[in-house]
XYZ file of C-alpha atoms in Angstrom:
124
model
C -0.087 -0.014 -0.006
C 1.301 3.349 -0.980
C 1.461 6.133 1.598
C 2.741 9.607 1.486
C 2.745 10.951 5.160
C 3.622 14.839 5.680
C 4.719 16.093 8.954
C 6.268 19.293 10.258
C 3.369 21.779 10.162
C 2.344 23.938 12.839
C 2.093 27.683 13.675
C 4.837 30.236 13.282
C 5.166 33.954 13.312
C 5.696 35.800 10.037
C 9.339 35.764 9.469
C 9.952 32.522 11.031
C 10.888 29.133 9.414
C 9.406 25.466 9.080
C 10.780 22.270 7.861
C 8.174 20.063 6.103
C 8.833 16.300 5.642
C 7.165 13.580 3.049
C 7.794 10.068 4.265
C 7.014 7.668 1.568
C 6.154 3.848 1.852
C 5.014 1.238 -0.648
C 7.174 2.599 -3.788
C 10.417 3.230 -4.776
C 10.693 6.809 -4.645
C 13.622 7.246 -6.773
C 11.400 6.121 -9.606
C 9.194 9.372 -8.994
C 9.455 12.879 -9.277
C 8.154 14.492 -6.525
C 6.271 17.946 -5.443
C 4.593 20.035 -3.019
C 1.421 21.885 -3.507
C -0.590 23.884 -0.678
C -3.984 24.765 -0.657
C -4.960 28.010 1.141
C -8.368 28.242 2.975
C -11.053 28.673 0.429
C -9.039 28.576 -2.543
C -7.622 25.948 -4.930
C -4.643 23.728 -4.492
C -1.481 25.348 -5.960
C 1.879 24.103 -7.037
C 4.756 25.197 -4.686
C 7.838 23.024 -5.634
C 9.260 20.079 -7.483
C 12.122 17.895 -7.549
C 13.494 15.384 -10.156
C 14.169 11.626 -9.666
C 17.770 12.408 -8.383
C 17.241 15.836 -6.991
C 19.551 17.357 -9.372
C 16.735 19.743 -10.503
C 14.303 21.898 -8.641
C 11.679 24.127 -9.278
C 9.629 26.583 -7.793
C 6.636 28.653 -7.942
C 7.318 32.543 -8.086
C 5.556 33.122 -4.895
C 8.251 30.767 -2.856
C 11.254 31.106 -4.941
C 14.038 32.257 -2.602
C 12.106 31.232 0.520
C 11.512 27.631 0.105
C 14.000 24.623 -0.884
C 12.736 21.034 -1.738
C 15.065 18.273 -1.526
C 15.149 14.675 -1.202
C 16.709 11.436 0.268
C 15.920 8.578 -1.838
C 17.825 6.138 0.807
C 15.610 7.437 3.271
C 12.243 7.627 1.065
C 12.034 11.315 2.225
C 11.071 14.665 0.528
C 11.554 17.826 2.467
C 10.440 21.488 2.265
C 12.353 23.998 4.007
C 10.519 27.150 4.551
C 11.906 30.537 5.597
C 10.842 34.129 5.753
C 7.350 32.899 6.184
C 4.687 35.196 5.353
C 0.747 35.131 6.434
C 0.142 34.247 2.528
C 1.890 30.801 3.095
C -0.906 29.846 5.387
C -2.199 26.705 3.981
C -2.661 23.127 3.907
C 0.562 21.627 2.460
C 0.608 18.180 0.386
C 3.324 16.117 -1.122
C 2.692 14.153 -4.449
C 4.633 11.613 -6.417
C 4.577 11.530 -10.057
C 5.725 8.903 -12.342
C 6.536 9.462 -15.846
C 7.392 12.726 -17.888
C 3.917 14.669 -16.735
C 4.108 18.470 -15.732
C 5.325 19.054 -11.963
C 3.184 21.728 -11.978
C -0.054 20.456 -12.727
C -1.880 18.549 -9.992
C -3.682 15.961 -12.309
C -0.112 14.634 -13.386
C 0.314 13.113 -9.942
C -0.330 9.444 -9.069
C -0.157 9.658 -5.340
C -0.768 12.148 -2.464
C -0.479 12.475 1.267
C -3.218 13.471 3.525
C -1.394 17.126 4.111
C 0.083 19.033 6.871
C -1.340 22.416 8.137
C 0.978 25.625 8.227
C -0.184 28.687 9.899
C 1.729 31.812 9.745
C 0.647 34.862 12.143
C 1.276 38.317 11.727
């Protein structure tokens, strides 16, 4: 059974940092590109960051570029999202996804598997 389990969310003041983890079970994570999405209250789920199979290429939405860093450890079946300089606008549920093949990392419909999400709240 495939499971993606996010952790590390919480409440932080503006300007603070959080590190989200996505632990993957039931698949060989090195065969999947991975991505993080977020869903602010009352809004659609939006793409945040993506990473290729080996971690040699990373991609970011403009809203988080320079503040967030995605990384992966295939030996540990782990994908991380380091978030710095957090803003109230970053408040959302954060979800990791696993994508097989060559679909667009930025499209939610490209992904094969999803986690249940972890909540991030940034207070002003």
